[in-house]
């Protein structure tokens, strides 16, 4: 946010920040292609700056974000998405079937276990065990069939041996290797 303010007006101070300057800054942010929510965060930042400087927050220093219609895909993008072969890139199919944050995918450890577990839908099913980055909770996810096939191909396991425990690499590099 400070970087955008510096690009907009390098020598701008709070004392010289007027209503006209504020509306020029809003126009600048719109020209940069920022969404209303992002612009709202910039305005919130400015209000905090006034408060921290122990100056009166001007009444005009507000930006109302109207909840509008969600952006839709253009027709050519929608057609390209409809024609896309999801099986062409197995690592993307693997990520899609898991529905995990990227930060959580970075730290996955694959532990196939044979023993019974009441939290698993079926005994002997491959389970992903990891600590969720955002919440810090321990998570166990059953690995879907497509994910099992990709894991077997990438890790060179052939058919995953559920009787033995295996610790596979936790780095993302194995996700990117072609099958």
C-alpha positions as MATLAB code, in Angstrom:
seq = 'XXXXXXXXXXXXXXXXXXXXXXXXXXXXXXXXXXXXXXXXXXXXXXXXXXXXXXXXXXXXXXXXXXXXXXXXXXXXXXXXXXXXXXXXXXXXXXXXXXXXXXXXXXXXXXXXXXXXXXXXXXXXXXXXXXXXXXXXXXXXXXXXXXXXXXXXXXXXXXXXXXXXXXXXXXXXXXXXXXX';
ca = [
       0.000    0.000    0.000;
       2.861    2.340    0.777;
       4.401    1.480   -2.582;
       1.231    2.521   -4.400;
       1.114    5.775   -2.435;
       4.750    6.466   -3.362;
       4.077    5.782   -7.038;
       0.993    7.989   -6.934;
       2.673   10.927   -5.150;
       6.233   10.410   -3.827;
       6.246   13.400   -1.416;
       2.705   12.988   -0.069;
       2.206   13.508    3.675;
      -0.930   13.238    5.799;
      -1.010   17.018    6.232;
      -1.186   17.481    2.448;
      -3.710   14.672    1.943;
      -6.892   16.488    0.878;
     -10.266   15.368   -0.368;
      -9.221   16.113   -3.958;
      -6.021   14.108   -3.487;
      -8.049   11.236   -2.046;
     -10.327   11.071   -5.095;
      -7.320   11.279   -7.421;
      -5.773    8.380   -5.489;
      -8.991    6.361   -5.847;
      -8.928    7.011   -9.604;
      -5.276    5.922   -9.694;
      -6.112    2.662   -7.905;
      -8.981    1.996  -10.335;
      -6.603    2.615  -13.257;
      -4.268   -0.003  -11.776;
      -7.119   -2.511  -12.174;
      -7.687   -3.105   -8.472;
     -10.902   -4.634   -7.216;
     -13.217   -2.703   -4.919;
     -12.277   -4.872   -1.953;
      -8.583   -4.097   -2.451;
      -9.288   -0.381   -2.754;
     -11.305   -0.638    0.459;
      -8.223   -2.075    2.172;
      -6.156    0.886    0.929;
      -8.693    3.309    2.414;
      -8.696    1.365    5.675;
      -4.893    1.645    5.719;
      -5.128    5.433    5.264;
      -7.614    5.711    8.131;
      -5.244    3.725   10.354;
      -2.382    6.056    9.364;
      -4.432    9.066   10.471;
      -5.292    7.349   13.760;
      -1.668    6.337   14.452;
      -0.526    9.910   13.723;
      -3.162   11.074   16.233;
      -4.813   13.249   13.617;
      -8.516   13.711   12.997;
      -9.818   11.162   10.472;
     -11.606   13.126    7.744;
     -15.278   12.246    7.244;
     -14.730   11.948    3.487;
     -12.059    9.243    3.937;
     -14.468    6.362    3.294;
     -15.006    3.910    0.483;
     -18.105    1.762    0.381;
     -17.639   -1.584   -1.269;
     -20.794   -2.612   -3.030;
     -21.322   -6.305   -3.413;
     -21.765   -6.665   -7.107;
     -22.235   -9.435   -9.560;
     -19.372  -11.906   -9.598;
     -17.159  -11.723  -12.644;
     -17.982  -14.408  -15.156;
     -15.707  -16.174  -17.597;
     -15.578  -14.915  -21.141;
     -16.992  -17.340  -23.676;
     -13.596  -18.319  -25.153;
     -12.181  -19.073  -21.674;
     -15.227  -21.128  -20.785;
     -14.931  -23.142  -24.015;
     -11.201  -23.706  -23.431;
     -11.968  -24.916  -19.919;
     -14.660  -27.277  -21.227;
     -12.186  -28.780  -23.743;
      -9.347  -29.125  -21.206;
      -8.206  -32.710  -20.596;
      -7.738  -32.959  -16.830;
      -5.835  -36.224  -17.143;
      -3.153  -34.620  -19.336;
      -1.324  -33.303  -16.264;
      -1.650  -35.825  -13.437;
      -0.125  -33.531  -10.794;
      -2.881  -30.960  -11.406;
      -5.522  -33.684  -11.202;
      -3.934  -34.815   -7.925;
      -4.085  -31.289   -6.488;
      -7.655  -30.829   -7.674;
      -8.943  -34.039   -6.101;
      -7.469  -33.127   -2.701;
      -8.945  -29.603   -2.525;
      -6.197  -28.393   -0.204;
      -4.527  -25.021    0.209;
      -1.166  -24.763   -1.536;
       0.522  -24.232    1.844;
      -0.887  -27.563    3.028;
       0.156  -29.374   -0.158;
       3.753  -28.296    0.500;
       3.966  -30.270    3.725;
       2.122  -33.487    2.913;
       3.499  -36.744    4.259;
       2.032  -39.909    2.804;
       1.671  -42.700    5.310;
      -0.076  -45.818    4.044;
      -1.291  -47.845    7.014;
      -3.051  -51.170    7.232;
      -4.346  -50.968   10.796;
      -7.969  -50.176   11.547;
      -8.849  -46.559   12.231;
     -12.379  -45.358   13.095;
     -11.737  -42.055   11.304;
     -11.146  -43.764    7.974;
     -13.966  -44.805    5.675;
     -12.328  -48.166    4.892;
      -9.536  -50.102    6.631;
      -6.335  -50.102    4.613;
      -7.152  -46.990    2.623;
      -4.249  -44.646    1.934;
      -4.520  -41.572    4.155;
      -2.775  -38.211    4.009;
      -1.680  -37.047    7.448;
      -0.506  -33.482    8.001;
      -0.842  -30.449   10.235;
      -2.985  -27.787    8.574;
      -1.018  -24.548    8.176;
      -3.849  -22.074    8.724;
      -5.575  -23.722   11.693;
      -2.754  -25.836   13.127;
      -5.076  -28.862   13.348;
      -3.990  -32.447   12.639;
      -5.750  -33.628    9.489;
      -6.256  -37.100    7.988;
      -7.680  -37.237    4.492;
      -8.489  -40.412    2.563;
      -6.575  -40.366   -0.709;
      -8.954  -40.636   -3.680;
      -8.374  -43.274   -6.362;
      -6.954  -40.749   -8.869;
      -4.555  -39.485   -6.218;
      -3.507  -43.043   -5.355;
      -2.744  -43.780   -9.018;
      -0.712  -40.586   -9.389;
       1.176  -41.217   -6.160;
       1.969  -44.777   -7.233;
       3.227  -43.639  -10.643;
       5.303  -40.716   -9.378;
       6.808  -42.431   -6.352;
       7.513  -45.595   -8.352;
       5.479  -47.728   -6.009;
       3.584  -49.603   -8.708;
       0.753  -50.620   -6.429;
       0.946  -48.971   -3.010;
       1.820  -51.512   -0.327;
      -0.624  -50.760    2.464;
       1.025  -53.188    4.881;
       4.230  -51.153    5.134;
       4.619  -47.585    6.238;
       6.387  -45.306    3.788;
       7.528  -41.753    4.273;
       7.687  -40.107    0.869;
       9.367  -36.767    0.153;
       7.526  -33.801    1.633;
       8.798  -31.298   -0.920;
       6.610  -30.275   -3.807;
       9.163  -31.490   -6.350;
       7.637  -34.952   -6.599;
       4.272  -33.403   -7.473;
       5.811  -31.747  -10.519;
       7.605  -34.795  -11.928;
       5.911  -36.325  -14.966;
       4.407  -39.756  -14.409;
];
